């Protein structure tokens, strides 16, 4: 190649550390900076979405109307879900991917650093656009996060803003996912073969594929909402030959894989943490990889289990019922593998491990209720009740969110070079795990007794369990402030004890990131590392 | 480390932030416009201008870096992976509209007409409705219309796009053989055919709106017809602009037989647009 000189200049440039001043954070291309931006943003959104949940639980504390208007209540359920899904959980995992994937595969950075920057800022833009709808005439969208027509078409001025926010979030996710795929396929250190990659990397590779496949589908669905409302099309209007149920099919073709977008990286982190604290290699590494791939594949062919009550032909009901049940198989493989990893391990119970173990137990519970709802005739009873709310909160809060917490405790010492306060960490864990069950377990009973979801008031017989649930909710919400405290405290020095490169006993057997200094330098692996055979096999 | 083998990582990126600001202003402007607010249009224009400036700036930067030899083989692979997966996302976007066409045409319209489990629906809602295709639904939304035939302009457009695929490949062969003349001629032919396609489609739309009564508001037939062909047309425009940029760069002497990612990306995109059109021609026009 001819013009090596220019390249060399650029290179010298690199070896300086980060830029000075706030501008660094806007124009950065560094995967660690961008990872930090994602993580901080998602933590902020976790509290914004959490505040909305507090409004919901406060209103439901007692029967009757207490604090908010019904319309605003419905806006809260809708916005809570959208903010948590698109603002908190997904970006948090993208943040982890940015920070950890290059370190885990021995790459100097993400493959497409400029696009990486853009995908973060589009995320912020999308969430801001969404949040702005709270202040608009007619209120924020209130028809549920699924945005079903015709109800959602009655939204006021907020509708086009919400739709464009979905477009921006979609573009952001697609860019992030493309970047992750390109990084994993193209940036691995020489000896890092695919089947040597840590499971977190594997699960993200598959998740990224899901994202690229489904985000355009959601974008298409909301585009049709837009044209139905503003450009006279009849996609979802039976009078013009369309069908509102068509929207549900498209939405759930996106929506079901979307819930796996939030759970697959969770599986990856759990498979990373549990072996370290069990001091054993992960049990069944390759079966984990295949199980993840099967779950991803199945997630594309089960979507109408969300629509058992819309009046599908009986063949559809049966097909979607059996297909959904199949998911239990690869999911079961994973649960057994995590359990077998711990079997006879020399386990210790630091905070990351506590969160991971409770993930295994409580996620399984959420999976079981999913299996119950997959039985079509039975789901006729469960559908649109609090049973559904209990199901997906078990799969999201004590699963995805708990694992995000575990990841925070596990890697914070690596990121900052400081140790978090283990006592407060464990306090956070115990408060969370107890209150999350007080919060969500009674919702199973409420649902079975027939309490509908997305309703600001309810019949008197639901009063007791709702009050208990709300109390659990408030404790859970408040406990999360401890996490915020710990994160800030750790960044500012933590316990004062300097951590080693390994941080956790023998962690370097489990991942390349533990061979680097804590905190790692701004640029890592500018020369590819030599990979020694790891404990995976 | 030999600088030749190192992966090029830019130290900073200013265009993404500019692009984000442009996009947000553009979309917020469009939303305001749809809500009937007068600041919508100026915002849209401003956002669009910023967005275009971003595209020009960012692509020039990439072109400059590429020509200065800053990208090694591995960087090239990352770009190709990026483009491939981007096209995959576009395929999924089109799949939504093809899927909607399939679903309404084969399932929901027949149900409205009383087929299968739809007997009661028909009886109670629109007893007079007969399920046929094309249709604008039981309420005849949008009034009388004439469906679009396949064998006039649309067939011509099929031939045009197919030939443009050939000229594009011919240009690529020229580039690989270091034959700049063939590269430029091939690209000119491709771009011209693309522009011709768009012009014919515009006249088809004009005829639909003014003479056939067929509009975006003509029930489900009009909705699916214009959404599918409209988004496709938009993609042809984007592809043609992309090819024009590549043509311009070829003129300036950019690209080498072993280093021409932008050409490849544009060509892949063009072939993708081509294949989507074949799908459209079969499922929207012929069937
Ligand atoms: C383990 C296998 C699982 C099965 C068999 C399953 C099954 C189901 C079914 C049948 C429904 C629809 C219930 C209804 O509306 O009547 C549902 C709803 C839902 N599931 Fe699952 N699920 C599983 C795992 C998960 C996971 C891992 C997540 C998320 C991480 C999740 C998130 C959700 C959500 C968010 C909804 C409700 C969507 C809504 O209506 O707003 N599920 N699930
Ligand atoms: Cu599902």
mmCIF file of N, CA, C and O in Angstrom, chain A residues 40-117:
data_model
loop_
_atom_site.group_PDB
_atom_site.id
_atom_site.type_symbol
_atom_site.label_atom_id
_atom_site.label_comp_id
_atom_site.label_asym_id
_atom_site.label_seq_id
_atom_site.Cartn_x
_atom_site.Cartn_y
_atom_site.Cartn_z
ATOM 1 N N UNK A 40 -24.195 4.213 31.561
ATOM 2 C CA UNK A 40 -24.678 5.315 32.391
ATOM 3 C C UNK A 40 -26.082 5.739 31.934
ATOM 4 O O UNK A 40 -26.996 5.915 32.750
ATOM 5 N N UNK A 41 -26.254 5.829 30.628
ATOM 6 C CA UNK A 41 -27.570 6.214 30.099
ATOM 7 C C UNK A 41 -28.629 5.205 30.517
ATOM 8 O O UNK A 41 -29.725 5.575 30.952
ATOM 9 N N UNK A 42 -28.302 3.933 30.414
ATOM 10 C CA UNK A 42 -29.331 2.943 30.726
ATOM 11 C C UNK A 42 -29.642 2.946 32.210
ATOM 12 O O UNK A 42 -30.789 2.756 32.606
ATOM 13 N N UNK A 43 -28.635 3.209 33.038
ATOM 14 C CA UNK A 43 -28.910 3.273 34.484
ATOM 15 C C UNK A 43 -29.852 4.443 34.768
ATOM 16 O O UNK A 43 -30.814 4.319 35.535
ATOM 17 N N UNK A 44 -29.606 5.572 34.104
ATOM 18 C CA UNK A 44 -30.494 6.724 34.288
ATOM 19 C C UNK A 44 -31.917 6.364 33.866
ATOM 20 O O UNK A 44 -32.891 6.659 34.568
ATOM 21 N N UNK A 45 -32.040 5.688 32.723
ATOM 22 C CA UNK A 45 -33.375 5.336 32.233
ATOM 23 C C UNK A 45 -34.043 4.298 33.133
ATOM 24 O O UNK A 45 -35.256 4.246 33.250
ATOM 25 N N UNK A 46 -33.217 3.457 33.789
ATOM 26 C CA UNK A 46 -33.756 2.486 34.742
ATOM 27 C C UNK A 46 -34.500 3.225 35.859
ATOM 28 O O UNK A 46 -35.576 2.809 36.284
ATOM 29 N N UNK A 47 -33.956 4.348 36.278
ATOM 30 C CA UNK A 47 -34.628 5.097 37.331
ATOM 31 C C UNK A 47 -35.819 5.890 36.795
ATOM 32 O O UNK A 47 -36.833 6.034 37.479
ATOM 33 N N UNK A 48 -35.716 6.379 35.577
ATOM 34 C CA UNK A 48 -36.874 7.078 34.988
ATOM 35 C C UNK A 48 -38.035 6.091 34.828
ATOM 36 O O UNK A 48 -39.165 6.340 35.280
ATOM 37 N N UNK A 49 -37.756 4.943 34.220
ATOM 38 C CA UNK A 49 -38.802 3.933 34.060
ATOM 39 C C UNK A 49 -39.290 3.436 35.411
ATOM 40 O O UNK A 49 -40.483 3.168 35.596
ATOM 41 N N UNK A 50 -38.383 3.350 36.358
ATOM 42 C CA UNK A 50 -38.747 2.906 37.698
ATOM 43 C C UNK A 50 -39.697 3.885 38.362
ATOM 44 O O UNK A 50 -40.664 3.488 39.015
ATOM 45 N N UNK A 51 -39.446 5.180 38.168
ATOM 46 C CA UNK A 51 -40.339 6.184 38.752
ATOM 47 C C UNK A 51 -41.756 6.003 38.205
ATOM 48 O O UNK A 51 -42.744 6.119 38.940
ATOM 49 N N UNK A 52 -41.843 5.689 36.915
ATOM 50 C CA UNK A 52 -43.172 5.471 36.331
ATOM 51 C C UNK A 52 -43.848 4.259 36.975
ATOM 52 O O UNK A 52 -45.050 4.269 37.259
ATOM 53 N N UNK A 53 -43.057 3.214 37.234
ATOM 54 C CA UNK A 53 -43.616 2.029 37.880
ATOM 55 C C UNK A 53 -44.129 2.373 39.276
ATOM 56 O O UNK A 53 -45.151 1.845 39.727
ATOM 57 N N UNK A 54 -43.423 3.281 39.942
ATOM 58 C CA UNK A 54 -43.867 3.682 41.277
ATOM 59 C C UNK A 54 -45.233 4.376 41.205
ATOM 60 O O UNK A 54 -46.087 4.189 42.074
ATOM 61 N N UNK A 55 -45.411 5.186 40.144
ATOM 62 C CA UNK A 55 -46.724 5.824 39.962
ATOM 63 C C UNK A 55 -47.799 4.747 39.812
ATOM 64 O O UNK A 55 -48.867 4.808 40.436
ATOM 65 N N UNK A 56 -47.487 3.730 38.991
ATOM 66 C CA UNK A 56 -48.471 2.663 38.758
ATOM 67 C C UNK A 56 -48.808 1.964 40.072
ATOM 68 O O UNK A 56 -49.975 1.782 40.423
ATOM 69 N N UNK A 57 -47.762 1.586 40.819
ATOM 70 C CA UNK A 57 -48.030 0.842 42.051
ATOM 71 C C UNK A 57 -48.709 1.715 43.096
ATOM 72 O O UNK A 57 -49.480 1.222 43.915
ATOM 73 N N UNK A 58 -48.430 3.003 43.098
ATOM 74 C CA UNK A 58 -49.098 3.887 44.053
ATOM 75 C C UNK A 58 -50.588 3.951 43.744
ATOM 76 O O UNK A 58 -51.433 3.836 44.639
ATOM 77 N N UNK A 59 -50.917 4.080 42.473
ATOM 78 C CA UNK A 59 -52.332 4.150 42.102
ATOM 79 C C UNK A 59 -53.042 2.833 42.429
ATOM 80 O O UNK A 59 -54.218 2.821 42.797
ATOM 81 N N UNK A 60 -52.331 1.730 42.298
ATOM 82 C CA UNK A 60 -52.970 0.427 42.512
ATOM 83 C C UNK A 60 -52.913 -0.026 43.975
ATOM 84 O O UNK A 60 -53.381 -1.110 44.310
ATOM 85 N N UNK A 61 -52.341 0.816 44.818
ATOM 86 C CA UNK A 61 -52.198 0.442 46.230
ATOM 87 C C UNK A 61 -53.552 0.094 46.842
ATOM 88 O O UNK A 61 -53.688 -0.859 47.591
ATOM 89 N N UNK A 62 -54.543 0.874 46.480
ATOM 90 C CA UNK A 62 -55.902 0.634 46.969
ATOM 91 C C UNK A 62 -56.868 0.693 45.811
ATOM 92 O O UNK A 62 -56.584 1.358 44.815
ATOM 93 N N UNK A 63 -58.048 0.042 45.942
ATOM 94 C CA UNK A 63 -59.053 0.225 44.892
ATOM 95 C C UNK A 63 -59.544 1.668 44.878
ATOM 96 O O UNK A 63 -59.389 2.388 45.857
ATOM 97 N N UNK A 64 -60.140 2.077 43.775
ATOM 98 C CA UNK A 64 -60.598 3.462 43.654
ATOM 99 C C UNK A 64 -59.513 4.307 43.022
ATOM 100 O O UNK A 64 -58.370 3.877 42.876
ATOM 101 N N UNK A 65 -59.895 5.523 42.608
ATOM 102 C CA UNK A 65 -58.916 6.386 41.958
ATOM 103 C C UNK A 65 -58.245 7.256 43.009
ATOM 104 O O UNK A 65 -58.912 7.959 43.754
ATOM 105 N N UNK A 66 -56.913 7.169 43.071
ATOM 106 C CA UNK A 66 -56.199 7.906 44.108
ATOM 107 C C UNK A 66 -55.458 9.133 43.602
ATOM 108 O O UNK A 66 -55.760 10.254 43.968
ATOM 109 N N UNK A 67 -54.477 8.884 42.764
ATOM 110 C CA UNK A 67 -53.512 9.949 42.475
ATOM 111 C C UNK A 67 -53.593 10.499 41.058
ATOM 112 O O UNK A 67 -53.364 11.672 40.844
ATOM 113 N N UNK A 68 -53.825 9.642 40.079
ATOM 114 C CA UNK A 68 -53.695 10.103 38.688
ATOM 115 C C UNK A 68 -54.962 9.825 37.891
ATOM 116 O O UNK A 68 -55.783 8.987 38.269
ATOM 117 N N UNK A 69 -55.082 10.528 36.789
ATOM 118 C CA UNK A 69 -56.190 10.310 35.862
ATOM 119 C C UNK A 69 -55.997 8.957 35.163
ATOM 120 O O UNK A 69 -54.861 8.555 34.918
ATOM 121 N N UNK A 70 -57.086 8.289 34.785
ATOM 122 C CA UNK A 70 -56.952 7.009 34.075
ATOM 123 C C UNK A 70 -56.082 7.124 32.821
ATOM 124 O O UNK A 70 -55.237 6.262 32.556
ATOM 125 N N UNK A 71 -56.266 8.207 32.077
ATOM 126 C CA UNK A 71 -55.478 8.377 30.851
ATOM 127 C C UNK A 71 -53.993 8.429 31.155
ATOM 128 O O UNK A 71 -53.173 7.802 30.486
ATOM 129 N N UNK A 72 -53.649 9.179 32.208
ATOM 130 C CA UNK A 72 -52.249 9.290 32.569
ATOM 131 C C UNK A 72 -51.724 7.950 33.091
ATOM 132 O O UNK A 72 -50.585 7.557 32.810
ATOM 133 N N UNK A 73 -52.567 7.242 33.811
ATOM 134 C CA UNK A 73 -52.183 5.912 34.282
ATOM 135 C C UNK A 73 -51.801 5.028 33.098
ATOM 136 O O UNK A 73 -50.773 4.356 33.103
ATOM 137 N N UNK A 74 -52.652 5.067 32.077
ATOM 138 C CA UNK A 74 -52.358 4.245 30.900
ATOM 139 C C UNK A 74 -51.090 4.703 30.198
ATOM 140 O O UNK A 74 -50.338 3.889 29.653
ATOM 141 N N UNK A 75 -50.858 6.018 30.181
ATOM 142 C CA UNK A 75 -49.590 6.513 29.629
ATOM 143 C C UNK A 75 -48.420 5.952 30.415
ATOM 144 O O UNK A 75 -47.376 5.613 29.855
ATOM 145 N N UNK A 76 -48.606 5.854 31.728
ATOM 146 C CA UNK A 76 -47.513 5.358 32.566
ATOM 147 C C UNK A 76 -47.199 3.895 32.250
ATOM 148 O O UNK A 76 -46.035 3.527 32.116
ATOM 149 N N UNK A 77 -48.214 3.036 32.112
ATOM 150 C CA UNK A 77 -47.901 1.631 31.792
ATOM 151 C C UNK A 77 -47.209 1.554 30.439
ATOM 152 O O UNK A 77 -46.242 0.817 30.263
ATOM 153 N N UNK A 78 -47.691 2.349 29.487
ATOM 154 C CA UNK A 78 -47.105 2.318 28.152
ATOM 155 C C UNK A 78 -45.664 2.806 28.167
ATOM 156 O O UNK A 78 -44.751 2.147 27.649
ATOM 157 N N UNK A 79 -45.464 3.972 28.791
ATOM 158 C CA UNK A 79 -44.133 4.577 28.767
ATOM 159 C C UNK A 79 -43.160 3.798 29.645
ATOM 160 O O UNK A 79 -41.979 3.672 29.318
ATOM 161 N N UNK A 80 -43.645 3.271 30.754
ATOM 162 C CA UNK A 80 -42.779 2.452 31.608
ATOM 163 C C UNK A 80 -42.180 1.312 30.777
ATOM 164 O O UNK A 80 -40.972 1.076 30.798
ATOM 165 N N UNK A 81 -43.065 0.632 30.035
ATOM 166 C CA UNK A 81 -42.581 -0.513 29.256
ATOM 167 C C UNK A 81 -41.606 -0.056 28.185
ATOM 168 O O UNK A 81 -40.520 -0.631 28.018
ATOM 169 N N UNK A 82 -41.968 0.990 27.449
ATOM 170 C CA UNK A 82 -41.095 1.420 26.347
ATOM 171 C C UNK A 82 -39.746 1.892 26.874
ATOM 172 O O UNK A 82 -38.688 1.558 26.312
ATOM 173 N N UNK A 83 -39.776 2.669 27.966
ATOM 174 C CA UNK A 83 -38.514 3.182 28.513
ATOM 175 C C UNK A 83 -37.652 2.034 29.025
ATOM 176 O O UNK A 83 -36.443 1.979 28.782
ATOM 177 N N UNK A 84 -38.270 1.088 29.730
ATOM 178 C CA UNK A 84 -37.482 -0.018 30.284
ATOM 179 C C UNK A 84 -36.900 -0.900 29.176
ATOM 180 O O UNK A 84 -35.729 -1.275 29.218
ATOM 181 N N UNK A 85 -37.729 -1.217 28.170
ATOM 182 C CA UNK A 85 -37.262 -2.106 27.108
ATOM 183 C C UNK A 85 -36.194 -1.418 26.262
ATOM 184 O O UNK A 85 -35.090 -1.940 26.075
ATOM 185 N N UNK A 86 -36.552 -0.238 25.737
ATOM 186 C CA UNK A 86 -35.660 0.395 24.756
ATOM 187 C C UNK A 86 -34.638 1.325 25.389
ATOM 188 O O UNK A 86 -33.621 1.628 24.766
ATOM 189 N N UNK A 87 -34.937 1.825 26.595
ATOM 190 C CA UNK A 87 -34.020 2.775 27.206
ATOM 191 C C UNK A 87 -33.114 2.162 28.244
ATOM 192 O O UNK A 87 -31.997 2.633 28.455
ATOM 193 N N UNK A 88 -33.598 1.107 28.925
ATOM 194 C CA UNK A 88 -32.803 0.560 30.024
ATOM 195 C C UNK A 88 -32.174 -0.793 29.670
ATOM 196 O O UNK A 88 -30.952 -0.904 29.596
ATOM 197 N N UNK A 89 -32.993 -1.820 29.439
ATOM 198 C CA UNK A 89 -32.424 -3.164 29.324
ATOM 199 C C UNK A 89 -31.584 -3.320 28.059
ATOM 200 O O UNK A 89 -30.417 -3.738 28.114
ATOM 201 N N UNK A 90 -32.159 -2.984 26.905
ATOM 202 C CA UNK A 90 -31.376 -3.173 25.677
ATOM 203 C C UNK A 90 -30.084 -2.364 25.678
ATOM 204 O O UNK A 90 -29.012 -2.917 25.403
ATOM 205 N N UNK A 91 -30.126 -1.059 25.978
ATOM 206 C CA UNK A 91 -28.866 -0.306 25.969
ATOM 207 C C UNK A 91 -27.862 -0.817 27.002
ATOM 208 O O UNK A 91 -26.655 -0.756 26.766
ATOM 209 N N UNK A 92 -28.354 -1.318 28.131
ATOM 210 C CA UNK A 92 -27.404 -1.817 29.123
ATOM 211 C C UNK A 92 -26.609 -2.981 28.535
ATOM 212 O O UNK A 92 -25.392 -3.063 28.700
ATOM 213 N N UNK A 93 -27.308 -3.861 27.828
ATOM 214 C CA UNK A 93 -26.578 -4.987 27.235
ATOM 215 C C UNK A 93 -25.667 -4.534 26.106
ATOM 216 O O UNK A 93 -24.585 -5.099 25.909
ATOM 217 N N UNK A 94 -26.086 -3.513 25.353
ATOM 218 C CA UNK A 94 -25.188 -2.993 24.316
ATOM 219 C C UNK A 94 -23.959 -2.374 24.974
ATOM 220 O O UNK A 94 -22.832 -2.499 24.467
ATOM 221 N N UNK A 95 -24.169 -1.731 26.109
ATOM 222 C CA UNK A 95 -23.039 -1.163 26.844
ATOM 223 C C UNK A 95 -22.064 -2.255 27.260
ATOM 224 O O UNK A 95 -20.848 -2.126 27.078
ATOM 225 N N UNK A 96 -22.597 -3.333 27.803
ATOM 226 C CA UNK A 96 -21.718 -4.448 28.194
ATOM 227 C C UNK A 96 -20.998 -5.003 26.969
ATOM 228 O O UNK A 96 -19.804 -5.324 27.027
ATOM 229 N N UNK A 97 -21.727 -5.108 25.862
ATOM 230 C CA UNK A 97 -21.112 -5.640 24.641
ATOM 231 C C UNK A 97 -19.952 -4.753 24.216
ATOM 232 O O UNK A 97 -18.863 -5.233 23.877
ATOM 233 N N UNK A 98 -20.177 -3.435 24.249
ATOM 234 C CA UNK A 98 -19.121 -2.524 23.849
ATOM 235 C C UNK A 98 -17.890 -2.642 24.723
ATOM 236 O O UNK A 98 -16.769 -2.686 24.232
ATOM 237 N N UNK A 99 -18.137 -2.678 26.019
ATOM 238 C CA UNK A 99 -17.002 -2.764 26.924
ATOM 239 C C UNK A 99 -16.293 -4.110 26.796
ATOM 240 O O UNK A 99 -15.076 -4.187 26.685
ATOM 241 N N UNK A 100 -17.087 -5.183 26.823
ATOM 242 C CA UNK A 100 -16.488 -6.490 27.053
ATOM 243 C C UNK A 100 -16.114 -7.276 25.797
ATOM 244 O O UNK A 100 -15.132 -8.018 25.819
ATOM 245 N N UNK A 101 -16.887 -7.159 24.717
ATOM 246 C CA UNK A 101 -16.583 -8.031 23.575
ATOM 247 C C UNK A 101 -15.159 -7.827 23.064
ATOM 248 O O UNK A 101 -14.412 -8.799 22.906
ATOM 249 N N UNK A 102 -14.723 -6.564 22.815
ATOM 250 C CA UNK A 102 -13.333 -6.431 22.356
ATOM 251 C C UNK A 102 -12.329 -7.004 23.362
ATOM 252 O O UNK A 102 -11.344 -7.635 22.963
ATOM 253 N N UNK A 103 -12.593 -6.819 24.653
ATOM 254 C CA UNK A 103 -11.652 -7.362 25.643
ATOM 255 C C UNK A 103 -11.685 -8.887 25.647
ATOM 256 O O UNK A 103 -10.675 -9.544 25.857
ATOM 257 N N UNK A 104 -12.865 -9.448 25.420
ATOM 258 C CA UNK A 104 -12.991 -10.904 25.513
ATOM 259 C C UNK A 104 -12.429 -11.627 24.301
ATOM 260 O O UNK A 104 -12.053 -12.797 24.395
ATOM 261 N N UNK A 105 -12.435 -10.945 23.140
ATOM 262 C CA UNK A 105 -11.943 -11.634 21.942
ATOM 263 C C UNK A 105 -10.570 -11.107 21.520
ATOM 264 O O UNK A 105 -10.054 -11.494 20.489
ATOM 265 N N UNK A 106 -10.013 -10.212 22.321
ATOM 266 C CA UNK A 106 -8.678 -9.713 22.018
ATOM 267 C C UNK A 106 -8.624 -8.768 20.836
ATOM 268 O O UNK A 106 -7.689 -8.802 20.038
ATOM 269 N N UNK A 107 -9.629 -7.886 20.713
ATOM 270 C CA UNK A 107 -9.658 -6.938 19.606
ATOM 271 C C UNK A 107 -9.271 -5.546 20.100
ATOM 272 O O UNK A 107 -9.490 -5.222 21.265
ATOM 273 N N UNK A 108 -8.684 -4.709 19.217
ATOM 274 C CA UNK A 108 -8.295 -3.366 19.643
ATOM 275 C C UNK A 108 -9.492 -2.462 19.891
ATOM 276 O O UNK A 108 -9.407 -1.506 20.655
ATOM 277 N N UNK A 109 -10.612 -2.717 19.253
ATOM 278 C CA UNK A 109 -11.809 -1.887 19.434
ATOM 279 C C UNK A 109 -12.950 -2.582 18.710
ATOM 280 O O UNK A 109 -12.789 -3.700 18.221
ATOM 281 N N UNK A 110 -14.103 -1.899 18.616
ATOM 282 C CA UNK A 110 -15.184 -2.429 17.796
ATOM 283 C C UNK A 110 -14.806 -2.227 16.329
ATOM 284 O O UNK A 110 -14.001 -1.356 15.993
ATOM 285 N N UNK A 111 -15.431 -3.007 15.438
ATOM 286 C CA UNK A 111 -15.026 -2.976 14.038
ATOM 287 C C UNK A 111 -15.362 -1.645 13.371
ATOM 288 O O UNK A 111 -14.642 -1.187 12.491
ATOM 289 N N UNK A 112 -16.465 -1.025 13.747
ATOM 290 C CA UNK A 112 -16.905 0.183 13.054
ATOM 291 C C UNK A 112 -17.119 1.305 14.077
ATOM 292 O O UNK A 112 -18.244 1.630 14.443
ATOM 293 N N UNK A 113 -16.005 1.901 14.526
ATOM 294 C CA UNK A 113 -16.082 2.799 15.680
ATOM 295 C C UNK A 113 -16.917 4.058 15.447
ATOM 296 O O UNK A 113 -17.567 4.534 16.365
ATOM 297 N N UNK A 114 -16.903 4.597 14.241
ATOM 298 C CA UNK A 114 -17.693 5.823 14.034
ATOM 299 C C UNK A 114 -19.181 5.503 14.115
ATOM 300 O O UNK A 114 -19.966 6.237 14.697
ATOM 301 N N UNK A 115 -19.554 4.378 13.502
ATOM 302 C CA UNK A 115 -20.957 3.999 13.545
ATOM 303 C C UNK A 115 -21.371 3.687 14.986
ATOM 304 O O UNK A 115 -22.512 3.925 15.380
ATOM 305 N N UNK A 116 -20.424 3.200 15.743
ATOM 306 C CA UNK A 116 -20.687 2.907 17.144
ATOM 307 C C UNK A 116 -21.127 4.167 17.872
ATOM 308 O O UNK A 116 -22.110 4.174 18.612
ATOM 309 N N UNK A 117 -20.404 5.246 17.611
ATOM 310 C CA UNK A 117 -20.753 6.524 18.206
ATOM 311 C C UNK A 117 -22.164 6.934 17.788
ATOM 312 O O UNK A 117 -22.998 7.319 18.603
#
